[in-house]
CSV table of C-alpha atoms in Angstrom, one decimal:
chain,number,residue,atom,x,y,z
A,309,MET,CA,4.2,-40.3,190.7
A,310,ASN,CA,6.3,-39.2,193.1
A,311,PRO,CA,9.5,-37.8,192.8
A,312,ARG,CA,12.1,-40.4,194.3
A,313,LYS,CA,10.0,-43.5,192.3
A,314,ALA,CA,10.4,-41.6,189.0
A,315,ILE,CA,14.7,-41.7,190.2
A,316,LEU,CA,14.3,-45.5,190.9
A,317,LEU,CA,12.7,-45.9,187.7
A,318,ALA,CA,15.1,-44.1,185.8
A,319,GLY,CA,18.3,-45.8,187.4
A,320,PHE,CA,16.6,-49.3,186.4
A,321,MET,CA,15.4,-48.1,182.7
A,322,ALA,CA,19.1,-46.5,182.3
A,323,LEU,CA,20.2,-49.9,181.9
A,324,GLY,CA,19.8,-51.0,178.7
A,325,ALA,CA,20.1,-54.1,176.5
A,326,PRO,CA,24.0,-55.4,176.7
A,327,ALA,CA,25.7,-54.3,173.8
A,328,GLY,CA,24.9,-56.3,170.1
A,329,ALA,CA,21.1,-57.1,171.5
A,330,GLN,CA,18.9,-56.6,169.2
A,331,GLU,CA,15.8,-58.2,171.2
A,332,PRO,CA,12.8,-56.2,171.8
A,333,ARG,CA,13.1,-54.1,175.3
A,334,ASP,CA,11.9,-55.9,178.2
A,335,GLU,CA,11.0,-53.7,181.0
A,336,PRO,CA,10.1,-56.2,183.3
A,337,ARG,CA,13.5,-58.0,182.4
A,338,GLU,CA,16.0,-55.2,183.0
A,339,ILE,CA,14.7,-54.2,186.2
A,340,VAL,CA,14.9,-58.3,187.8
A,341,ARG,CA,18.1,-58.5,186.5
A,342,LEU,CA,19.6,-54.9,187.9
A,343,ILE,CA,18.0,-56.7,191.5
A,344,ALA,CA,19.9,-59.9,190.8
A,345,TRP,CA,22.9,-57.9,189.9
A,346,ARG,CA,22.4,-56.6,193.8
A,347,TYR,CA,22.2,-59.7,195.1
A,348,THR,CA,25.0,-60.9,193.8
A,349,LEU,CA,27.2,-57.6,195.1
A,350,GLY,CA,26.1,-58.7,199.4
A,351,PRO,CA,23.1,-57.9,201.4
A,352,PRO,CA,19.7,-57.8,199.6
A,353,PRO,CA,18.9,-54.5,198.5
A,354,ASP,CA,15.7,-52.1,200.6
A,355,PRO,CA,12.9,-53.6,199.6
A,356,ALA,CA,11.7,-49.7,199.8
A,357,SER,CA,14.1,-49.1,196.6
A,358,LEU,CA,12.8,-51.6,194.4
A,359,PRO,CA,10.1,-50.5,192.1
A,360,LEU,CA,6.8,-51.4,193.4
A,361,VAL,CA,3.6,-50.3,193.2
A,362,ASP,CA,2.3,-47.7,195.7
A,363,ARG,CA,0.3,-49.9,197.8
A,364,LEU,CA,3.2,-51.9,198.1
A,365,LEU,CA,5.9,-49.1,199.1
A,366,ARG,CA,2.9,-47.9,202.2
A,367,ALA,CA,2.3,-51.3,203.1
A,368,LEU,CA,6.5,-51.7,203.6
A,369,ALA,CA,6.5,-48.0,205.3
A,370,ARG,CA,4.5,-49.1,208.4
A,371,ALA,CA,5.6,-52.7,208.5
A,372,ASP,CA,9.2,-54.6,210.5
A,373,ILE,CA,9.7,-57.3,207.7
A,374,ASP,CA,11.5,-59.9,209.9
A,375,GLY,CA,14.1,-62.3,206.5
A,376,ASP,CA,14.1,-62.0,202.5
A,377,VAL,CA,11.5,-62.9,200.2
A,378,VAL,CA,14.1,-64.1,197.8
A,379,MET,CA,16.8,-65.4,199.3
A,380,ARG,CA,16.4,-68.1,202.1
A,381,ASN,CA,19.5,-66.1,203.9
A,382,PRO,CA,19.6,-62.5,203.4
A,383,GLU,CA,24.1,-63.3,204.4
A,384,ASN,CA,24.3,-65.3,201.2
A,385,ARG,CA,25.2,-64.4,197.6
A,386,MET,CA,23.2,-65.0,194.8
A,387,GLU,CA,25.1,-67.2,192.4
A,388,GLN,CA,24.3,-68.3,188.3
A,389,ALA,CA,21.3,-66.2,188.5
A,390,GLU,CA,19.5,-66.3,185.2
A,391,THR,CA,16.2,-64.4,184.3
A,392,GLY,CA,14.0,-65.3,182.1
A,393,TRP,CA,12.0,-63.5,179.5
A,394,SER,CA,8.2,-61.4,180.5
A,395,GLN,CA,5.1,-63.5,180.0
A,396,ARG,CA,2.5,-61.6,179.4
A,397,ILE,CA,-0.9,-62.4,181.3
A,398,ASP,CA,-2.6,-59.8,179.6
A,399,HIS,CA,-1.8,-56.1,178.4
A,400,GLN,CA,-0.9,-54.7,181.4
A,401,ARG,CA,0.5,-58.0,183.5
A,402,VAL,CA,3.5,-59.5,183.4
A,403,ARG,CA,5.3,-62.6,185.4
A,404,LEU,CA,9.1,-63.3,184.8
A,405,VAL,CA,11.2,-66.1,186.7
A,406,LEU,CA,14.6,-65.6,188.1
A,407,ARG,CA,16.6,-68.8,188.3
A,408,PHE,CA,19.4,-69.1,191.1
A,409,ARG,CA,21.6,-70.9,193.5
A,410,GLU,CA,22.4,-69.9,196.9
A,411,LYS,CA,25.1,-72.0,198.0
A,412,GLY,CA,25.1,-74.6,195.8
A,413,GLN,CA,21.3,-75.3,196.0
A,414,PRO,CA,18.9,-74.0,193.5
A,415,GLY,CA,16.2,-70.7,193.9
A,416,GLU,CA,14.2,-69.4,192.0
A,417,VAL,CA,11.6,-66.6,192.5
A,418,GLU,CA,8.8,-65.2,190.3
A,419,PHE,CA,8.5,-61.5,190.1
A,420,LEU,CA,4.8,-60.1,189.0
A,421,PHE,CA,4.3,-57.1,187.4
A,422,ASP,CA,1.7,-54.1,186.5
A,423,ARG,CA,1.7,-50.8,184.1
A,424,ALA,CA,-1.4,-50.2,184.9
A,425,SER,CA,-0.8,-46.5,186.3
A,426,GLY,CA,2.5,-46.1,183.8
A,427,PRO,CA,5.8,-47.6,184.1
A,428,TRP,CA,6.4,-51.0,185.0
A,429,LEU,CA,6.0,-51.6,188.8
A,430,ILE,CA,6.6,-55.1,190.5
A,431,THR,CA,3.0,-56.3,192.3
A,432,ASP,CA,4.4,-59.4,194.2
A,433,ILE,CA,7.7,-61.4,194.9
A,434,ARG,CA,7.0,-65.1,195.2
A,435,ASN,CA,9.5,-67.6,196.0
A,436,ARG,CA,9.2,-71.3,195.2
A,437,ASP,CA,9.5,-72.2,199.3
A,438,GLY,CA,5.8,-70.1,199.7
A,439,ARG,CA,7.1,-66.9,200.9
A,440,SER,CA,6.0,-63.5,199.3
A,441,LEU,CA,6.6,-60.0,199.9
A,442,ARG,CA,2.2,-60.0,199.8
A,443,LYS,CA,2.7,-62.5,202.6
A,444,LEU,CA,5.6,-60.9,204.4
A,445,LEU,CA,3.3,-57.8,204.2
A,446,GLN,CA,0.1,-59.2,205.1
A,447,ILE,CA,-1.6,-57.6,201.5
A,448,PRO,CA,-4.2,-60.2,199.8
A,449,ALA,CA,-2.9,-61.2,196.3
A,450,PRO,CA,-5.2,-59.7,193.6
A,451,LEU,CA,-7.8,-61.8,191.9
C-alpha cells in the first residue's frame, strides 16, 4: 500500500465509535460517516482523497470527472445524513447505504467495499439515480 493511502486510511479509522457505543467496530460505516460529515461542511471531498481501490485511484489520476457521484449539485450541502450498517456480500465485500437530504430532496447512495488486499477500500459509489464512480471513470463493474 502506498504511504499516502496508509495515511488517509489511518485518518479515517481514527474517528472511532461514539462514546458509550458498545457495538462491534464497523470500519466501512465509519468511513462513510466521515465522508458524509465532509459533505455537510461544504464542497465535496476530492475523490482521490477517499480510500479507493488502486484501480479507481489510477483511473482518477487519468480522468477529468465532471460532477459528483454523491450529490446532484456539488455546491449543495448534505443534510440529515443517516449511515446504515454494513451488509456482508461475502467474507471480503460489504455494501452500505447512506441516506440524506439535498435541498430538501431525499438522496441515497450505496458504497461498495472490499478488503481482499488488506484494509477496507471503496470499489464503487452508486447513486440511486444511476450515477456511479465506475461509470464516470468508464470502468466496468466486477462480476
